Amino acid sequence: MPLSPGQLFKINPIGDLGAIKIFQIMATKIISRESVNNMLNLAGDAWYWCVRGVKNFVEGIYIALAVVAVLIFFYNPIIFIPYSLLAPKGAAGILYADIPVLAELMQTFYRPWVALLPMRWKRHFMAKRGLVFYSAKQQVKYYRYNSAEGDDNKIKILKSLSREACTQIWQMDKTKDCVLLVQSGFALNDEQFLFLLNYAENKFGKCWDISLVQTCLAKNTPSDTQKLELLKTFEKTGDKDFLTLFFDCIKKYGASAELVNRVFEEHPHATAELKSALREYSERQIALYGKTEVWSQFLIEKAQKTITVSAQKAMAVWQYKAFHAAGFKLSEEAINYFLSKADREMCRLIMAYEPAEAFNEIAQTLITANPELRKMQLLTKKAVSL
């Protein structure tokens, strides 16, 4: 019959005490080894932090010396003020350099000096800091001072001005400046847009024409009033370009319920084309923002009917796959559009899905002009033949 641990202890207490002693020695050795490892780890960490501290200290000394050198040799008024007059562009680069805290302090310190400078010197500081940080009056002065540097440069300046400054330039009523403002993307209010239409109609100064109105509409979303003014200008002048622009705006930007009602009440002859334009706008919006379920339902409802070109051009790859699976074909205009963009996956699918006769002369030229598309065409033909 096996004995219990207590019985064994009673039988051989000396042996049990020896075992306990052995366990104590082993535990002491284990504890000692762990203590040594801990001490080594602590020593290593202490060495690492000492090295890091020395490194940071040395770097701090270098930074402090650099700051002192900058203060003595660059930001010192005895040096900086004459330097800003002799080489204002370089001085502006130093003053508005990306130096934390120090640059901000120096900019605050020298702000009164920069404000006193004539535009000949100040313009370099304004350009470096950013024109919108100055008053509209100062921005207009800057534009005027640089007005002899060519139209492209003036358009670049106008893009960097605040709206208030651009409005002041427009109010000066100089035709050339108004043209450049429109080309820069300045958003016209209803009154300014009507002014633009009147000059477009009269071709004032041989520089205002329908193309400038097109530029304005392409860069900014017109209000309902501006859209309606296009229709009124067509009725007044008989120029169909204005009617085309009106429907182009509807196709791209849509129309509010108020505008639709006004067209039905005041311009009944345009209602049929208005419906068509709104249909194109609606389909394009579905292509742009419709999720999978919405797009699938849309294709089912179309039931092999033609989808507008605008909606076709707005399709992503997954939409085009569903479009093809539903039995639709791309228009030649849409094919040319995607080939001109040269999106690799879309072009590969178009070459695989669309019939050869759908690729007109423009499409063939676009493919020939792009080696990647040409290789894709050859591989697609090879895959088809196999």
CSV table of C-alpha atoms in Angstrom, one decimal:
chain,number,residue,atom,x,y,z
A,1,MET,CA,0.0,0.0,0.0
A,2,PRO,CA,1.5,3.4,-1.1
A,3,LEU,CA,2.5,5.8,1.7
A,4,SER,CA,1.4,9.4,2.0
A,5,PRO,CA,3.9,12.3,2.0
A,6,GLY,CA,3.3,12.8,5.7
A,7,GLN,CA,4.1,9.2,6.4
A,8,LEU,CA,7.3,9.4,4.3
A,9,PHE,CA,8.4,12.5,6.3
A,10,LYS,CA,7.9,10.6,9.5
A,11,ILE,CA,9.9,7.7,8.2
A,12,ASN,CA,12.8,9.7,6.7
A,13,PRO,CA,12.8,13.2,8.1
A,14,ILE,CA,16.5,13.7,7.4
A,15,GLY,CA,16.1,12.9,3.7
A,16,ASP,CA,13.2,15.3,3.4
A,17,LEU,CA,15.2,18.1,5.1
A,18,GLY,CA,18.0,17.5,2.6
A,19,ALA,CA,15.6,17.9,-0.3
A,20,ILE,CA,14.3,21.2,1.1
A,21,LYS,CA,17.9,22.4,1.5
A,22,ILE,CA,18.6,21.5,-2.2
A,23,PHE,CA,15.5,23.5,-3.3
A,24,GLN,CA,16.6,26.5,-1.3
A,25,ILE,CA,20.1,26.5,-2.9
A,26,MET,CA,18.5,26.1,-6.4
A,27,ALA,CA,16.2,29.0,-5.8
A,28,THR,CA,19.0,31.2,-4.5
A,29,LYS,CA,21.0,30.5,-7.7
A,30,ILE,CA,18.0,31.3,-9.9
A,31,ILE,CA,17.4,34.5,-8.0
A,32,SER,CA,21.1,35.4,-8.3
A,33,ARG,CA,21.1,34.8,-12.0
A,34,GLU,CA,18.0,37.0,-12.5
A,35,SER,CA,19.5,39.7,-10.3
A,36,VAL,CA,22.7,39.7,-12.5
A,37,ASN,CA,20.6,39.9,-15.7
A,38,ASN,CA,18.5,42.8,-14.2
A,39,MET,CA,21.7,44.6,-13.2
A,40,LEU,CA,23.1,44.2,-16.7
A,41,ASN,CA,19.9,45.4,-18.3
A,42,LEU,CA,19.8,48.4,-16.0
A,43,ALA,CA,23.4,49.2,-16.8
A,44,GLY,CA,22.7,48.9,-20.5
A,45,ASP,CA,19.7,51.3,-20.2
A,46,ALA,CA,21.8,53.7,-18.1
A,47,TRP,CA,24.5,53.7,-20.8
A,48,TYR,CA,21.9,54.2,-23.6
A,49,TRP,CA,20.3,57.2,-21.8
A,50,CYS,CA,23.8,58.7,-21.0
A,51,VAL,CA,24.8,58.5,-24.7
A,52,ARG,CA,21.5,59.9,-25.8
A,53,GLY,CA,21.7,62.7,-23.2
A,54,VAL,CA,25.2,63.6,-24.4
A,55,LYS,CA,24.0,63.5,-28.0
A,56,ASN,CA,21.0,65.7,-27.3
A,57,PHE,CA,23.3,68.0,-25.3
A,58,VAL,CA,25.7,68.3,-28.2
A,59,GLU,CA,22.8,68.9,-30.6
A,60,GLY,CA,21.4,71.5,-28.3
A,61,ILE,CA,24.7,73.3,-28.3
A,62,TYR,CA,24.9,73.2,-32.1
A,63,ILE,CA,21.3,74.6,-32.4
A,64,ALA,CA,22.1,77.3,-29.8
A,65,LEU,CA,25.2,78.3,-31.7
A,66,ALA,CA,23.3,78.3,-35.0
A,67,VAL,CA,20.5,80.5,-33.5
A,68,VAL,CA,23.1,82.9,-32.1
A,69,ALA,CA,24.9,83.0,-35.5
A,70,VAL,CA,21.6,83.7,-37.3
A,71,LEU,CA,20.7,86.4,-34.9
A,72,ILE,CA,24.2,88.0,-35.3
A,73,PHE,CA,24.7,87.7,-39.0
A,74,PHE,CA,21.2,87.8,-40.5
A,75,TYR,CA,18.5,89.1,-38.1
A,76,ASN,CA,20.7,91.8,-36.7
A,77,PRO,CA,19.1,95.2,-37.7
A,78,ILE,CA,22.5,96.6,-38.6
A,79,ILE,CA,22.8,93.8,-41.2
A,80,PHE,CA,19.2,92.9,-42.1
A,81,ILE,CA,17.9,96.5,-42.8
A,82,PRO,CA,20.5,97.4,-45.4
A,83,TYR,CA,20.3,93.8,-46.8
A,84,SER,CA,16.6,94.1,-47.2
A,85,LEU,CA,17.2,97.2,-49.4
A,86,LEU,CA,20.1,95.8,-51.4
A,87,ALA,CA,18.7,92.3,-51.9
A,88,PRO,CA,15.0,92.3,-50.8
A,89,LYS,CA,14.2,88.9,-52.3
A,90,GLY,CA,17.0,87.3,-50.3
A,91,ALA,CA,16.0,89.1,-47.2
A,92,ALA,CA,12.4,88.0,-47.6
A,93,GLY,CA,13.5,84.4,-47.9
A,94,ILE,CA,15.5,84.7,-44.6
A,95,LEU,CA,12.7,86.5,-42.7
A,96,TYR,CA,10.1,84.0,-43.8
A,97,ALA,CA,12.3,80.9,-43.5
A,98,ASP,CA,10.8,77.9,-41.7
A,99,ILE,CA,12.6,78.3,-38.3
A,100,PRO,CA,10.3,77.5,-35.4
A,101,VAL,CA,9.6,80.2,-32.9
A,102,LEU,CA,12.6,82.3,-34.0
A,103,ALA,CA,11.2,83.2,-37.4
A,104,GLU,CA,7.8,84.1,-35.8
A,105,LEU,CA,9.6,86.4,-33.4
A,106,MET,CA,11.7,88.1,-36.1
A,107,GLN,CA,8.6,88.5,-38.4
A,108,THR,CA,6.8,90.3,-35.5
A,109,PHE,CA,9.9,92.4,-34.8
A,110,TYR,CA,10.4,93.5,-38.4
A,111,ARG,CA,6.7,93.8,-39.4
A,112,PRO,CA,6.7,97.7,-38.9
A,113,TRP,CA,9.9,97.9,-41.0
A,114,VAL,CA,8.3,95.9,-43.9
A,115,ALA,CA,5.1,98.0,-43.7
A,116,LEU,CA,7.2,101.2,-44.2
A,117,LEU,CA,9.0,99.8,-47.3
A,118,PRO,CA,7.9,101.2,-50.7
A,119,MET,CA,6.3,98.6,-53.0
A,120,ARG,CA,9.5,98.2,-54.9
A,121,TRP,CA,11.0,96.4,-51.9
A,122,LYS,CA,7.8,95.3,-50.1
A,123,ARG,CA,6.5,93.2,-53.0
A,124,HIS,CA,9.2,90.6,-52.4
A,125,PHE,CA,8.2,90.2,-48.7
A,126,MET,CA,4.5,90.1,-49.7
A,127,ALA,CA,5.1,87.4,-52.2
A,128,LYS,CA,7.1,85.3,-49.8
A,129,ARG,CA,4.7,85.7,-46.9
A,130,GLY,CA,1.5,85.3,-48.9
A,131,LEU,CA,-0.6,88.1,-50.4
A,132,VAL,CA,-3.7,87.3,-48.5
A,133,PHE,CA,-2.0,88.3,-45.2
A,134,TYR,CA,-2.1,91.9,-46.4
A,135,SER,CA,-5.0,94.3,-46.8
A,136,ALA,CA,-7.0,94.3,-50.0
A,137,LYS,CA,-5.6,97.8,-50.8
A,138,GLN,CA,-2.0,96.5,-50.5
A,139,GLN,CA,-2.9,93.5,-52.7
A,140,VAL,CA,-4.2,95.8,-55.4
A,141,LYS,CA,-1.1,97.9,-55.2
A,142,TYR,CA,1.0,94.7,-55.6
A,143,TYR,CA,-1.0,93.7,-58.6
A,144,ARG,CA,-0.6,97.2,-60.2
A,145,TYR,CA,3.1,97.3,-59.6
A,146,ASN,CA,3.5,93.9,-61.3
A,147,SER,CA,1.1,94.7,-64.1
A,148,ALA,CA,3.8,95.0,-66.7
A,149,GLU,CA,5.0,91.3,-66.3
A,150,GLY,CA,2.7,89.7,-68.9
A,151,ASP,CA,-0.8,88.3,-68.8
A,152,ASP,CA,0.2,84.8,-67.6
A,153,ASN,CA,2.0,86.3,-64.5
A,154,LYS,CA,-0.9,88.7,-63.8
A,155,ILE,CA,-3.4,85.7,-63.9
A,156,LYS,CA,-1.1,83.9,-61.4
A,157,ILE,CA,-1.2,86.9,-59.1
A,158,LEU,CA,-4.9,87.2,-59.4
A,159,LYS,CA,-5.4,83.6,-58.3
A,160,SER,CA,-3.4,84.4,-55.1
A,161,LEU,CA,-5.4,87.5,-54.2
A,162,SER,CA,-8.4,87.6,-51.8
A,163,ARG,CA,-11.9,88.0,-53.2
A,164,GLU,CA,-12.1,91.5,-51.7
A,165,ALA,CA,-9.0,92.6,-53.6
A,166,CYS,CA,-10.3,91.0,-56.8
A,167,THR,CA,-13.6,92.8,-56.4
A,168,GLN,CA,-11.7,96.1,-56.1
A,169,ILE,CA,-9.8,95.4,-59.3
A,170,TRP,CA,-13.1,94.6,-61.1
A,171,GLN,CA,-14.7,97.8,-59.9
A,172,MET,CA,-11.9,99.8,-61.5
A,173,ASP,CA,-13.8,98.9,-64.7
A,174,LYS,CA,-10.8,98.2,-66.9
A,175,THR,CA,-11.7,95.7,-69.6
A,176,LYS,CA,-8.4,94.0,-69.7
A,177,ASP,CA,-8.3,93.4,-66.0
A,178,CYS,CA,-11.9,92.0,-66.1
A,179,VAL,CA,-10.9,89.6,-68.8
A,180,LEU,CA,-7.9,88.4,-66.7
A,181,LEU,CA,-10.1,88.0,-63.6
A,182,VAL,CA,-12.5,85.8,-65.5
A,183,GLN,CA,-9.6,83.7,-66.9
A,184,SER,CA,-8.2,83.4,-63.4
A,185,GLY,CA,-11.4,81.8,-62.1
A,186,PHE,CA,-12.8,84.7,-60.3
A,187,ALA,CA,-16.4,83.8,-59.4
A,188,LEU,CA,-18.8,86.5,-60.7
A,189,ASN,CA,-21.9,87.6,-58.9
A,190,ASP,CA,-25.1,88.1,-60.8
A,191,GLU,CA,-24.4,91.8,-61.5
A,192,GLN,CA,-20.9,91.1,-62.8
A,193,PHE,CA,-22.1,88.2,-64.9
A,194,LEU,CA,-24.7,90.4,-66.6
A,195,PHE,CA,-21.9,92.9,-67.3
A,196,LEU,CA,-19.9,90.1,-68.9
A,197,LEU,CA,-22.9,89.1,-71.1
A,198,ASN,CA,-23.4,92.6,-72.3
A,199,TYR,CA,-19.8,93.0,-73.4
A,200,ALA,CA,-19.9,89.5,-74.9
A,201,GLU,CA,-22.9,90.5,-76.9
A,202,ASN,CA,-21.3,93.8,-78.1
A,203,LYS,CA,-17.8,92.3,-78.5
A,204,PHE,CA,-16.5,95.4,-76.8
A,205,GLY,CA,-12.8,96.2,-77.6
A,206,LYS,CA,-12.6,93.1,-79.8
A,207,CYS,CA,-11.6,91.0,-76.8
A,208,TRP,CA,-15.0,90.1,-75.4
A,209,ASP,CA,-16.7,87.2,-77.0
A,210,ILE,CA,-18.6,84.0,-76.2
A,211,SER,CA,-15.5,82.1,-75.4
A,212,LEU,CA,-14.9,84.3,-72.3
A,213,VAL,CA,-18.4,83.5,-71.1
A,214,GLN,CA,-17.6,79.8,-71.6
A,215,THR,CA,-14.5,80.1,-69.6
A,216,CYS,CA,-16.4,81.8,-66.8
A,217,LEU,CA,-19.0,79.0,-66.7
A,218,ALA,CA,-16.4,76.2,-66.9
A,219,LYS,CA,-14.5,77.6,-63.8
A,220,ASN,CA,-17.5,78.4,-61.6
A,221,THR,CA,-21.0,77.1,-60.8
A,222,PRO,CA,-23.5,79.7,-62.1
A,223,SER,CA,-26.5,80.7,-60.1
A,224,ASP,CA,-30.1,80.2,-61.4
A,225,THR,CA,-30.2,83.9,-62.3
A,226,GLN,CA,-27.1,83.6,-64.4
A,227,LYS,CA,-28.4,80.6,-66.2
A,228,LEU,CA,-31.6,82.4,-67.0
A,229,GLU,CA,-29.7,85.4,-68.2
A,230,LEU,CA,-28.1,83.2,-70.9
A,231,LEU,CA,-31.6,82.2,-72.1
A,232,LYS,CA,-32.7,85.9,-72.1
A,233,THR,CA,-29.6,86.9,-74.0
A,234,PHE,CA,-30.4,84.3,-76.7
A,235,GLU,CA,-34.0,85.6,-77.0
A,236,LYS,CA,-32.7,89.2,-77.3
A,237,THR,CA,-29.9,88.6,-79.7
A,238,GLY,CA,-30.9,85.4,-81.6
A,239,ASP,CA,-27.4,84.0,-81.1
A,240,LYS,CA,-27.7,80.3,-80.6
A,241,ASP,CA,-24.4,80.1,-78.8
A,242,PHE,CA,-26.1,81.5,-75.7
A,243,LEU,CA,-28.9,78.9,-75.9
A,244,THR,CA,-26.3,76.2,-76.2
A,245,LEU,CA,-24.5,77.6,-73.1
A,246,PHE,CA,-27.8,77.6,-71.2
A,247,PHE,CA,-28.4,73.9,-71.8
A,248,ASP,CA,-24.8,73.0,-71.2
A,249,CYS,CA,-25.1,74.6,-67.8
A,250,ILE,CA,-28.3,72.6,-67.1
A,251,LYS,CA,-26.5,69.3,-68.2
A,252,LYS,CA,-23.5,70.0,-65.9
A,253,TYR,CA,-25.0,71.8,-62.9
A,254,GLY,CA,-28.7,71.0,-63.0
A,255,ALA,CA,-31.6,73.4,-62.2
A,256,SER,CA,-33.6,74.2,-59.2
A,257,ALA,CA,-37.4,73.8,-59.1
A,258,GLU,CA,-37.8,77.6,-59.3
A,259,LEU,CA,-35.7,77.8,-62.5
A,260,VAL,CA,-37.7,75.0,-64.0
A,261,ASN,CA,-41.0,76.7,-63.2
A,262,ARG,CA,-39.7,80.0,-64.7
A,263,VAL,CA,-38.7,78.4,-67.9
A,264,PHE,CA,-42.1,76.7,-68.2
A,265,GLU,CA,-43.9,79.9,-67.5
A,266,GLU,CA,-41.7,82.5,-69.3
A,267,HIS,CA,-39.9,80.4,-72.0
A,268,PRO,CA,-42.2,77.6,-73.1
A,269,HIS,CA,-40.4,77.0,-76.4
A,270,ALA,CA,-37.3,75.8,-74.4
A,271,THR,CA,-39.2,73.2,-72.2
A,272,ALA,CA,-38.5,70.2,-74.4
A,273,GLU,CA,-34.8,70.8,-74.5
A,274,LEU,CA,-34.8,71.6,-70.8
A,275,LYS,CA,-36.3,68.1,-70.1
A,276,SER,CA,-33.6,66.5,-72.2
A,277,ALA,CA,-30.8,68.5,-70.5
A,278,LEU,CA,-32.1,67.6,-67.0
A,279,ARG,CA,-32.3,63.9,-68.0
A,280,GLU,CA,-28.6,64.0,-69.0
A,281,TYR,CA,-27.8,65.8,-65.7
A,282,SER,CA,-29.7,63.1,-63.7
A,283,GLU,CA,-28.0,60.2,-65.4
A,284,ARG,CA,-24.6,61.7,-65.0
A,285,GLN,CA,-25.3,62.2,-61.3
A,286,ILE,CA,-26.3,58.5,-61.0
A,287,ALA,CA,-23.1,57.4,-62.7
A,288,LEU,CA,-21.0,59.7,-60.5
A,289,TYR,CA,-22.6,58.9,-57.1
A,290,GLY,CA,-24.8,55.8,-57.5
A,291,LYS,CA,-23.8,52.8,-55.5
A,292,THR,CA,-23.9,49.2,-56.9
A,293,GLU,CA,-27.6,48.6,-56.2
A,294,VAL,CA,-28.6,52.0,-57.6
A,295,TRP,CA,-26.5,51.5,-60.7
A,296,SER,CA,-27.9,48.0,-61.3
A,297,GLN,CA,-31.5,49.2,-60.9
A,298,PHE,CA,-30.8,52.1,-63.3
A,299,LEU,CA,-29.5,49.7,-66.0
A,300,ILE,CA,-32.5,47.5,-65.6
A,301,GLU,CA,-34.9,50.5,-66.0
A,302,LYS,CA,-33.1,51.7,-69.1
A,303,ALA,CA,-33.7,48.2,-70.7
A,304,GLN,CA,-31.4,48.6,-73.7
A,305,LYS,CA,-32.3,52.2,-74.3
A,306,THR,CA,-29.5,54.7,-74.9
A,307,ILE,CA,-27.7,56.1,-71.9
A,308,THR,CA,-26.5,59.7,-72.3
A,309,VAL,CA,-22.9,60.3,-73.3
A,310,SER,CA,-22.3,62.3,-70.1
A,311,ALA,CA,-23.3,59.3,-68.0
A,312,GLN,CA,-21.1,57.0,-70.0
A,313,LYS,CA,-18.1,59.2,-69.6
A,314,ALA,CA,-18.6,59.3,-65.8
A,315,MET,CA,-18.5,55.5,-65.4
A,316,ALA,CA,-15.9,53.7,-63.3
A,317,VAL,CA,-14.5,50.3,-64.2
A,318,TRP,CA,-17.0,48.4,-62.2
A,319,GLN,CA,-19.9,50.4,-63.7
A,320,TYR,CA,-18.6,49.7,-67.2
A,321,LYS,CA,-18.5,46.0,-66.5
A,322,ALA,CA,-22.1,46.0,-65.4
A,323,PHE,CA,-22.9,48.3,-68.3
A,324,HIS,CA,-21.5,45.7,-70.8
A,325,ALA,CA,-23.0,42.8,-69.0
A,326,ALA,CA,-26.5,44.4,-69.4
A,327,GLY,CA,-26.0,44.5,-73.2
A,328,PHE,CA,-25.1,48.2,-73.6
A,329,LYS,CA,-22.4,49.6,-76.0
A,330,LEU,CA,-20.3,52.7,-75.6
A,331,SER,CA,-20.8,55.6,-78.0
A,332,GLU,CA,-17.9,56.6,-80.2
A,333,GLU,CA,-17.5,59.8,-78.2
A,334,ALA,CA,-17.3,58.0,-74.9
A,335,ILE,CA,-14.7,55.6,-76.4
A,336,ASN,CA,-12.6,58.5,-77.6
A,337,TYR,CA,-12.9,60.1,-74.2
A,338,PHE,CA,-11.6,57.0,-72.3
A,339,LEU,CA,-8.8,56.4,-74.8
A,340,SER,CA,-7.7,60.0,-74.4
A,341,LYS,CA,-7.5,59.5,-70.6
A,342,ALA,CA,-5.5,56.3,-71.2
A,343,ASP,CA,-6.8,54.6,-68.1
A,344,ARG,CA,-5.1,51.2,-68.5
A,345,GLU,CA,-7.9,48.9,-67.1
A,346,MET,CA,-10.7,50.8,-68.7
A,347,CYS,CA,-9.0,50.9,-72.1
A,348,ARG,CA,-8.3,47.1,-71.8
A,349,LEU,CA,-11.9,46.4,-71.2
A,350,ILE,CA,-13.1,48.7,-74.0
A,351,MET,CA,-10.8,46.9,-76.5
A,352,ALA,CA,-12.1,43.6,-75.3
A,353,TYR,CA,-15.8,44.5,-75.1
A,354,GLU,CA,-16.5,47.0,-77.9
A,355,PRO,CA,-16.8,45.9,-81.6
A,356,ALA,CA,-14.1,46.9,-84.1
A,357,GLU,CA,-16.4,49.2,-86.0
A,358,ALA,CA,-16.9,51.3,-82.8
A,359,PHE,CA,-13.3,52.6,-83.0
A,360,ASN,CA,-13.5,55.5,-85.4
A,361,GLU,CA,-10.6,57.4,-87.0
A,362,ILE,CA,-10.0,59.5,-83.8
A,363,ALA,CA,-9.9,56.4,-81.7
A,364,GLN,CA,-7.4,54.6,-84.0
A,365,THR,CA,-5.2,57.7,-84.0
A,366,LEU,CA,-5.3,57.9,-80.2
A,367,ILE,CA,-4.3,54.2,-80.0
A,368,THR,CA,-1.5,54.6,-82.5
A,369,ALA,CA,-0.1,57.7,-80.7
A,370,ASN,CA,0.1,55.7,-77.4
A,371,PRO,CA,2.5,52.7,-77.4
A,372,GLU,CA,0.8,51.2,-74.3
A,373,LEU,CA,-2.6,51.3,-76.0
A,374,ARG,CA,-1.1,49.9,-79.2
A,375,LYS,CA,0.4,46.9,-77.3
A,376,MET,CA,-2.9,46.5,-75.5
A,377,GLN,CA,-4.8,46.4,-78.8
A,378,LEU,CA,-2.4,43.8,-80.3
A,379,LEU,CA,-2.7,41.6,-77.2
A,380,THR,CA,-6.4,41.9,-77.2
A,381,LYS,CA,-6.6,40.9,-80.8
A,382,LYS,CA,-4.3,38.0,-80.2
A,383,ALA,CA,-6.5,36.9,-77.2
A,384,VAL,CA,-9.6,37.1,-79.3
A,385,SER,CA,-8.0,35.1,-82.2
A,386,LEU,CA,-6.9,32.4,-79.8
